[in-house]
Short mmCIF file of C-alpha atoms in Angstrom, two decimals:
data_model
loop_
_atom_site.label_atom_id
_atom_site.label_comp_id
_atom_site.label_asym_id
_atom_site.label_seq_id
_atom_site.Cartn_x
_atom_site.Cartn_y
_atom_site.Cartn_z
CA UNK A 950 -15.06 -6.18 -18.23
CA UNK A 951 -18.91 -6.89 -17.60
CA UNK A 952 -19.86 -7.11 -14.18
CA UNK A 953 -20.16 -10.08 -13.08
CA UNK A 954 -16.64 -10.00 -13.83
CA UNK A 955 -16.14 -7.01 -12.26
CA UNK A 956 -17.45 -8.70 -8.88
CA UNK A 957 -15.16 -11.53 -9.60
CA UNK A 958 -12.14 -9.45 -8.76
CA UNK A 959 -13.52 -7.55 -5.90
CA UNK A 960 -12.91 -8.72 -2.34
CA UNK A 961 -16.29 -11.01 -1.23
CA UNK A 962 -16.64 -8.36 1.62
CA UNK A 963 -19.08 -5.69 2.76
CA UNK A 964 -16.84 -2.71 3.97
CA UNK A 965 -18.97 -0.25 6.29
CA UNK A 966 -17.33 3.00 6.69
CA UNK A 967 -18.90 5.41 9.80
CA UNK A 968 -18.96 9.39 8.13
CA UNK A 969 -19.93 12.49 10.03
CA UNK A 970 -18.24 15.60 7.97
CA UNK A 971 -15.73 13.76 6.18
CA UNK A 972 -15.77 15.57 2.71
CA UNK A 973 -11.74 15.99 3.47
CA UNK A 974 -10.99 12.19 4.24
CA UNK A 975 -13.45 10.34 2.61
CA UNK A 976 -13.26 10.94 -1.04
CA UNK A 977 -9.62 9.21 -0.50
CA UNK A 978 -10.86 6.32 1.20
CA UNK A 979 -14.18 5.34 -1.29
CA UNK A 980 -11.59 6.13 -4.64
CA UNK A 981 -9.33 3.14 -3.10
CA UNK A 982 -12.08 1.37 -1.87
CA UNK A 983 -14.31 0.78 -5.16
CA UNK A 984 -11.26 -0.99 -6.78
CA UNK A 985 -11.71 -4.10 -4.46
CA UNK A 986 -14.81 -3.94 -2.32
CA UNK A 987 -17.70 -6.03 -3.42
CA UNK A 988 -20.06 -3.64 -1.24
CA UNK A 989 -19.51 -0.68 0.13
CA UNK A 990 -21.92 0.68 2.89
CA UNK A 991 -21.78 4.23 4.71
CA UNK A 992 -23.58 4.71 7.84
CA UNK A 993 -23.56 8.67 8.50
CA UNK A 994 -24.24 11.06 11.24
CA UNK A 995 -26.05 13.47 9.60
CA UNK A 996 -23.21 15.15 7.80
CA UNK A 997 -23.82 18.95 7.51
CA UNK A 998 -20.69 19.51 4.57
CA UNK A 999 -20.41 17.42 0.86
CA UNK A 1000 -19.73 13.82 2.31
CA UNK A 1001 -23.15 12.19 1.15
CA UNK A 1002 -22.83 14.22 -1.89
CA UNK A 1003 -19.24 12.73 -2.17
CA UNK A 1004 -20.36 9.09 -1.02
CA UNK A 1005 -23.59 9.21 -3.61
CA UNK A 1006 -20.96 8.90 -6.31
CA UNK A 1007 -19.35 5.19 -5.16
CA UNK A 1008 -22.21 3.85 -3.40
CA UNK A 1009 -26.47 3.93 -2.95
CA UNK A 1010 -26.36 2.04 0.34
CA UNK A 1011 -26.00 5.07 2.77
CA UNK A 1012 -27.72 5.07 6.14
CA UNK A 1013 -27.75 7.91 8.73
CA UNK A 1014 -27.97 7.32 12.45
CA UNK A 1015 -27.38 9.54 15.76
CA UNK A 1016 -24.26 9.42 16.76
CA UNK A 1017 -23.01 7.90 20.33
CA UNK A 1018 -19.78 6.38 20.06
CA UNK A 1019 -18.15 4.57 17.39
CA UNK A 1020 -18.65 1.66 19.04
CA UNK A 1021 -22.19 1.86 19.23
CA UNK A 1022 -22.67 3.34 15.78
CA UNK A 1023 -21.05 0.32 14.22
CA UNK A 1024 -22.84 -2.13 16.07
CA UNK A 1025 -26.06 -0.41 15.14
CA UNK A 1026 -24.91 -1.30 11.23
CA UNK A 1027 -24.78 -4.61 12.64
CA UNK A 1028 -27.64 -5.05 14.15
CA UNK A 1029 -29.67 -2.87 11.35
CA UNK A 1030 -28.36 -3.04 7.81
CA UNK A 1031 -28.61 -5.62 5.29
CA UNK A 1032 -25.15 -6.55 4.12
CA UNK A 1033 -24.67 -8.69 1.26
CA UNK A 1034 -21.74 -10.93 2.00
CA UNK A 1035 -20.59 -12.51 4.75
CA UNK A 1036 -17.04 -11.07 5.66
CA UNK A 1037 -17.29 -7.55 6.88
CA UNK A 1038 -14.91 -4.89 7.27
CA UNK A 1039 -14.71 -1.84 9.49
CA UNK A 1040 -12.75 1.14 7.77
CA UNK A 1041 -12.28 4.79 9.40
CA UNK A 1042 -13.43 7.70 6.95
CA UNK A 1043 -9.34 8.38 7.07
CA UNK A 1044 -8.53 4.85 6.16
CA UNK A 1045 -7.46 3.00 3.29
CA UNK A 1046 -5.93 -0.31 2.40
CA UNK A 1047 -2.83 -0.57 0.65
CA UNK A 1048 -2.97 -2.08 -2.88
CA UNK A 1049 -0.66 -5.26 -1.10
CA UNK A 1050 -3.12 -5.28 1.64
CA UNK A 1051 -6.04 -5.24 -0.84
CA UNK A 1052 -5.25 -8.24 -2.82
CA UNK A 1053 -4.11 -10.56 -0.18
CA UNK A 1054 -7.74 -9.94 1.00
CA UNK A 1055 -9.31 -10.99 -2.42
CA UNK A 1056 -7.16 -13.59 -2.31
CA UNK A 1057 -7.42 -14.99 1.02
CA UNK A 1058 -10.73 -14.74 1.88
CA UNK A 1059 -12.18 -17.30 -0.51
CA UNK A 1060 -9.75 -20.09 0.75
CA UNK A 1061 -10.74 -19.44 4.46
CA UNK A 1062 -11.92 -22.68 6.87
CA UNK A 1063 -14.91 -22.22 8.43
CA UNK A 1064 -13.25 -22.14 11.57
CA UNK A 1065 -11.27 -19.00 10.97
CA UNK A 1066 -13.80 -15.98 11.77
CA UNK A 1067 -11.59 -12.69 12.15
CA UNK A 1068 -8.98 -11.47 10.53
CA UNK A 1069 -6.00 -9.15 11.88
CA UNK A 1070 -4.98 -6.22 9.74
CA UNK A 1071 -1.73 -3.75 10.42
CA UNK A 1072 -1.82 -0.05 11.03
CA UNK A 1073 0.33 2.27 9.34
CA UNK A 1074 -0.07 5.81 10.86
CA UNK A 1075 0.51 8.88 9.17
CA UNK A 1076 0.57 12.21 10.64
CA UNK A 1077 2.15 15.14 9.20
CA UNK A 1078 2.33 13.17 5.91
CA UNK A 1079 5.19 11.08 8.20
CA UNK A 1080 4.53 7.51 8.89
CA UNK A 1081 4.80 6.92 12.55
CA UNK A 1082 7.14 4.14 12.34
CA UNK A 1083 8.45 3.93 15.94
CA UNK A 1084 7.46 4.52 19.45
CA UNK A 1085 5.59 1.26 19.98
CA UNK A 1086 3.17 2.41 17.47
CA UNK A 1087 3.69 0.02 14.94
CA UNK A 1088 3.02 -2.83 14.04
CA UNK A 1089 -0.26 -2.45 15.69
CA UNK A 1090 -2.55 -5.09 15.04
CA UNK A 1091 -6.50 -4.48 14.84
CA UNK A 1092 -9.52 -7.36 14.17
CA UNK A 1093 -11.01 -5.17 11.48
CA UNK A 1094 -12.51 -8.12 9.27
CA UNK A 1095 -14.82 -10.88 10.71
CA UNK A 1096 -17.73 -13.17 9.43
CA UNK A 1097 -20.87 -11.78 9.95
CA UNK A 1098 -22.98 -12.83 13.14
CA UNK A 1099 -19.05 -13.91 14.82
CA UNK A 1100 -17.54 -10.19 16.01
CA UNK A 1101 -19.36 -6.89 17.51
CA UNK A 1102 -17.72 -3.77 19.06
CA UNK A 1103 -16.77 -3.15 22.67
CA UNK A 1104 -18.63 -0.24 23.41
CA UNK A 1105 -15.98 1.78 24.98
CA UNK A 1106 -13.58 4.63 23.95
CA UNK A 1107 -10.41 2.22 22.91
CA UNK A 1108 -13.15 0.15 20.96
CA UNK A 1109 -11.92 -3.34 19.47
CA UNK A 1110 -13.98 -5.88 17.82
CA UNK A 1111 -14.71 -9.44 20.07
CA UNK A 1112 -15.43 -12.52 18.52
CA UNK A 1113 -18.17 -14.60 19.56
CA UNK A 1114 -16.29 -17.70 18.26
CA UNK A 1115 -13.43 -19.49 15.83
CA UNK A 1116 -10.18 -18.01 15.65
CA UNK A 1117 -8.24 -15.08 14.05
CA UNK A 1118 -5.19 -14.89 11.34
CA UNK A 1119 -3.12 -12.10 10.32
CA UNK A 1120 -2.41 -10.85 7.16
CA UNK A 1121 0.84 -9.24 5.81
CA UNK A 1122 0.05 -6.08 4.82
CA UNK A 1123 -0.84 -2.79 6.10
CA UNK A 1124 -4.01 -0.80 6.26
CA UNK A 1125 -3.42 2.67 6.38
CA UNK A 1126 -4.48 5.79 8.41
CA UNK A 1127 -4.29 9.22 7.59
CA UNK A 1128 -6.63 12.12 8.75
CA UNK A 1129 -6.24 15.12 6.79
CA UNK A 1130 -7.92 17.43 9.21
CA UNK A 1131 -5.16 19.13 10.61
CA UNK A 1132 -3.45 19.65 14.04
CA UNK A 1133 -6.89 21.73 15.69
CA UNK A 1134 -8.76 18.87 14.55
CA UNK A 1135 -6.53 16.13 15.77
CA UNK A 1136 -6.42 17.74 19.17
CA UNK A 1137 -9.83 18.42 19.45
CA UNK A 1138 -10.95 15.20 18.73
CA UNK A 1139 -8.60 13.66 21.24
CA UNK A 1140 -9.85 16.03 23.81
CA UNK A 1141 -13.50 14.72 22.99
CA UNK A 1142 -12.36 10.99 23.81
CA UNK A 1143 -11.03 11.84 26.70
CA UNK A 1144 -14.27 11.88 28.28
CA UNK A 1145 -15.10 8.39 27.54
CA UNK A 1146 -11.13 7.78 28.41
CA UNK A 1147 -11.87 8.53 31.58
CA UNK A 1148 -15.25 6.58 32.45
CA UNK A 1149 -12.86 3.47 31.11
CA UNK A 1150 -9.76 4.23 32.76
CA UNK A 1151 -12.05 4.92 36.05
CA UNK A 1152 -13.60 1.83 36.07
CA UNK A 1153 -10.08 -0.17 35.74
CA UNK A 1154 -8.88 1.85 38.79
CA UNK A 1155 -12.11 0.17 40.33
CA UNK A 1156 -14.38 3.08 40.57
CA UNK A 1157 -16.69 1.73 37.96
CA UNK A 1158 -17.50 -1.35 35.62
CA UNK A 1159 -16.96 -2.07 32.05
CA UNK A 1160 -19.33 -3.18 30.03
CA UNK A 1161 -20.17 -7.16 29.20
CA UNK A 1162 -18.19 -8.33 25.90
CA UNK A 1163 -14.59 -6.09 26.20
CA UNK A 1164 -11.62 -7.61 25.43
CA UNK A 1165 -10.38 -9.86 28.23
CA UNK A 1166 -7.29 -8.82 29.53
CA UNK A 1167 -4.34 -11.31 29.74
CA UNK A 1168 -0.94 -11.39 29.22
CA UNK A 1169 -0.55 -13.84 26.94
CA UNK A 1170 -3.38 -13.19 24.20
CA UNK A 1171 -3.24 -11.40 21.45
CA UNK A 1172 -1.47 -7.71 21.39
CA UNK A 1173 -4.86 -5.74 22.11
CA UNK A 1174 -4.99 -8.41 25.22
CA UNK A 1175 -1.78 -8.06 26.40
CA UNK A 1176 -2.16 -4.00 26.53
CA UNK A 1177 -5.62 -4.43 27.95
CA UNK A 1178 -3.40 -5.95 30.95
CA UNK A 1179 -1.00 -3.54 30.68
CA UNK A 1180 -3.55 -1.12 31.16
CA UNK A 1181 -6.00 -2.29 33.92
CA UNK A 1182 -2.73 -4.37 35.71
CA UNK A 1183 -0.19 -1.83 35.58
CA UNK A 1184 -1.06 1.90 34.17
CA UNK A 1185 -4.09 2.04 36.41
CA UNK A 1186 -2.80 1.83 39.55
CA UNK A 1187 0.33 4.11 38.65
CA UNK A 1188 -0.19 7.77 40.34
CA UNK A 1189 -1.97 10.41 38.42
CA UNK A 1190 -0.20 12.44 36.13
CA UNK A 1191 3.69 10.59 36.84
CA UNK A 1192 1.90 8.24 34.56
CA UNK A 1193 1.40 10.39 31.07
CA UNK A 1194 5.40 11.20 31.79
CA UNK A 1195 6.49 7.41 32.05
CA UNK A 1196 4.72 6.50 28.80
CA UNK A 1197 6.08 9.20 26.94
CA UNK A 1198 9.92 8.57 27.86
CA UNK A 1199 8.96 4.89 27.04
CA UNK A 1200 7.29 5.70 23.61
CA UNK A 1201 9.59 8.63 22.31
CA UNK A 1202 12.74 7.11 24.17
CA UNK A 1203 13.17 2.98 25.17
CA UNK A 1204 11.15 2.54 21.89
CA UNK A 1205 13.16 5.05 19.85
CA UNK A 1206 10.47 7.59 18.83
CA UNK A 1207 12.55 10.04 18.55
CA UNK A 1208 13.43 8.34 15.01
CA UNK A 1209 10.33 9.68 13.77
CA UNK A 1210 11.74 13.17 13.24
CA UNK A 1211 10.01 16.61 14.11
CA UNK A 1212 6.51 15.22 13.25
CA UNK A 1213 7.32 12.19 15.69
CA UNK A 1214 7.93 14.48 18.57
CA UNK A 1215 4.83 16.44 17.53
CA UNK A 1216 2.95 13.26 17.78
CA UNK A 1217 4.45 10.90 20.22
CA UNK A 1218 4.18 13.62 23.29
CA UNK A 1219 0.79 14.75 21.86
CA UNK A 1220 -0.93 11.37 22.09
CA UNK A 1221 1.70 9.63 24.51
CA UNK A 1222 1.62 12.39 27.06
CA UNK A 1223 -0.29 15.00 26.63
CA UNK A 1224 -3.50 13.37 25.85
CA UNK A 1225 -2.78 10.66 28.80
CA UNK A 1226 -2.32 13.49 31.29
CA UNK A 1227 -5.51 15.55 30.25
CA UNK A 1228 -7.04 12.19 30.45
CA UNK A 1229 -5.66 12.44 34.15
CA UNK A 1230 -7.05 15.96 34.82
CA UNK A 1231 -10.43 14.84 33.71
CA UNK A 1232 -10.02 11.79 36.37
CA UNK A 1233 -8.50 14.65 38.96
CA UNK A 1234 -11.65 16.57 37.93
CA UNK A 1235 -14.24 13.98 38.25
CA UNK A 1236 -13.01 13.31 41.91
CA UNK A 1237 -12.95 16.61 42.82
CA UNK A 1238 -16.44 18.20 41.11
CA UNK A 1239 -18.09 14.96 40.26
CA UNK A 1240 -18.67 13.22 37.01
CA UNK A 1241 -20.90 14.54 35.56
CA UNK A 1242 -19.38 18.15 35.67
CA UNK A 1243 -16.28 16.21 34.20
CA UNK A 1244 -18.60 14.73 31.47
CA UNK A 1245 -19.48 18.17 30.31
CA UNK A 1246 -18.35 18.31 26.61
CA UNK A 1247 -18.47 22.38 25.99
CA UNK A 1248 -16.00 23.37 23.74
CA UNK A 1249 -14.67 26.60 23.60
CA UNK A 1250 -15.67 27.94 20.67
CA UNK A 1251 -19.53 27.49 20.99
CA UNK A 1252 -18.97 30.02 23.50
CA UNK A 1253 -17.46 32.91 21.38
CA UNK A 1254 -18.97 34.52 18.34
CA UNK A 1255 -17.45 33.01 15.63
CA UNK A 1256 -17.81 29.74 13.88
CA UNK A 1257 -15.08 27.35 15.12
CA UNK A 1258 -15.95 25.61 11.21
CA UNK A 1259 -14.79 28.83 9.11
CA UNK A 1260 -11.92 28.86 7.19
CA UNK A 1261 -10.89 32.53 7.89
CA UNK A 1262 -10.14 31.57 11.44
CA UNK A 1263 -10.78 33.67 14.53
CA UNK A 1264 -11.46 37.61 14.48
CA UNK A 1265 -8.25 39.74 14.94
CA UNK A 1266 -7.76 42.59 16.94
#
């Protein structure tokens, strides 16, 4: 196959994937992701471990860029990158596309109006190597792939893209996402958003303001609309703490997470209720000490003397 033909068969897309140590994750995602992307563009934090030497081998259109947010780091590709075509997609380091979900893409876009400028993908969640199935956690429907110039990032911690204009479609098929990290990583990471969690979830109990261009809440848009107003209408204003408790008994409970087997309970209290009520004790904190105490992101290992990154683990004895 020569390759123009090559290009022929490839989605008419530029994907831009965000990397910052990734050398687990991403050699997964860019293997899957040169079968059917027409461009493929990394924008990197200044990895320290093999991901650009990993990345050098599918692609020569890597970037590097301080890190803020995700949020902020993709709309930074936006605003600073040249990107060749004019549907863009937004994949994790830890995601991939199904092969289903890959060629109704190629397929699709070309036969597009100009009047459709986002398109909604499904997330499949693994954790564990166990797809979390139940528990309100899927389908869940994300605006991953827009026309360029028509979508940008809400630059808060539960991030969605916002068009500018047109209209959105779904597709059938799922993306997936699965972080090969490990538990330490998965809970450390989580314990990182919470910061930003709590700026946002302060400023929907009124003690703050969003930012201009988040999603607008309403409860009958589209899903990340309706659990925008879910969120500011409802969760908000629910007291500290009771709140973590009532959304795990609906997750792992009324929407039968329990289904999802010894890796469901692992997951649905660890995201549904424990992360929700540290998310609380950072909010109890903030009140109490102020914010920016609560802001503080000092993680525990930075102050002992070993290297939170080797493999050996900590000292014994």
């Amino acid at each position: 196959m020569n390759v123009a033909s090559a290009r022929a068969s490839k989605a008419p897309l530029s994907l831009i994937i965000l990397t910052y140590n990734e050398e687990v994750n991403i050699p997964h995602t860019l293997e899957s992701a040169k079968e059917w992307a027409g461009e493929i563009v990394i924008v990197d934090s200044f990895s320290t471990d093999g991901t650009l030497d990993i990345c050098r081998k599918y692609t020569d259109r890597i970037y590097q860029h301080a890190f803020e947010n995700q949020a902020k780091q993709f709309n930074w590709a936006l605003d600073n990158v040249s990107l060749q075509y004019e549907w863009l997609l937004r994949l994790d380091a830890d995601e991939t596309l199904t092969p289903e979900l890959a060629e109704e893409i190629t397929r699709v876009l070309p036969t597009l109006s100009r009047a459709v400028t986002g398109i909604y993908m499904k997330r499949r969640v693994y954790f564990m190597g166990r797809w979390m199935k139940h528990g309100d956690y899927y389908p869940m429907w994300f605006l991953r792939l827009f026309r360029k110039g028509k979508g940008r990032y809400e630059e808060i911690t539960e991030e969605h893209i916002v068009l500018s204009e047109g209209t959105a479609i779904r597709l059938r098929h799922d993306f997936i996402d699965y972080n090969r990290k490990g538990l330490s990583f998965w809970t450390d990471k989580h314990a990182h958003w919470a910061i930003g969690e709590m700026l946002d979830v302060l400023s929907m109990m009124g003690q703050g303001t969003l930012p201009a261009g988040t999603v607008r809440p309403t409860l009958f848009g589209s899903q990340e609309q309706r659990r925008r107003w879910l969120k500011t209408r409802l969760y908000a204003r629910l007291p500290l703490f009771l709140r973590a408790f009532a959304i795990f008994f609906y997750r792992y409970a009324l929407r039968l997470g329990f289904l999802d087997g010894v890796e469901g309970l692992i997951f649905h209290f660890l995201q549904g209720c424990w992360y929700r009520f540290y998310v609380d004790a950072k909010i109890f904190e903030a009140k109490r000490f102020g914010i920016a105490k609560a802001e503080l992101a000092l993680a525990y290992s930075s102050s002992k003397p070993w290297d939170a990154g080797r493999h050996e683990g900590a000292p014994k004895g």
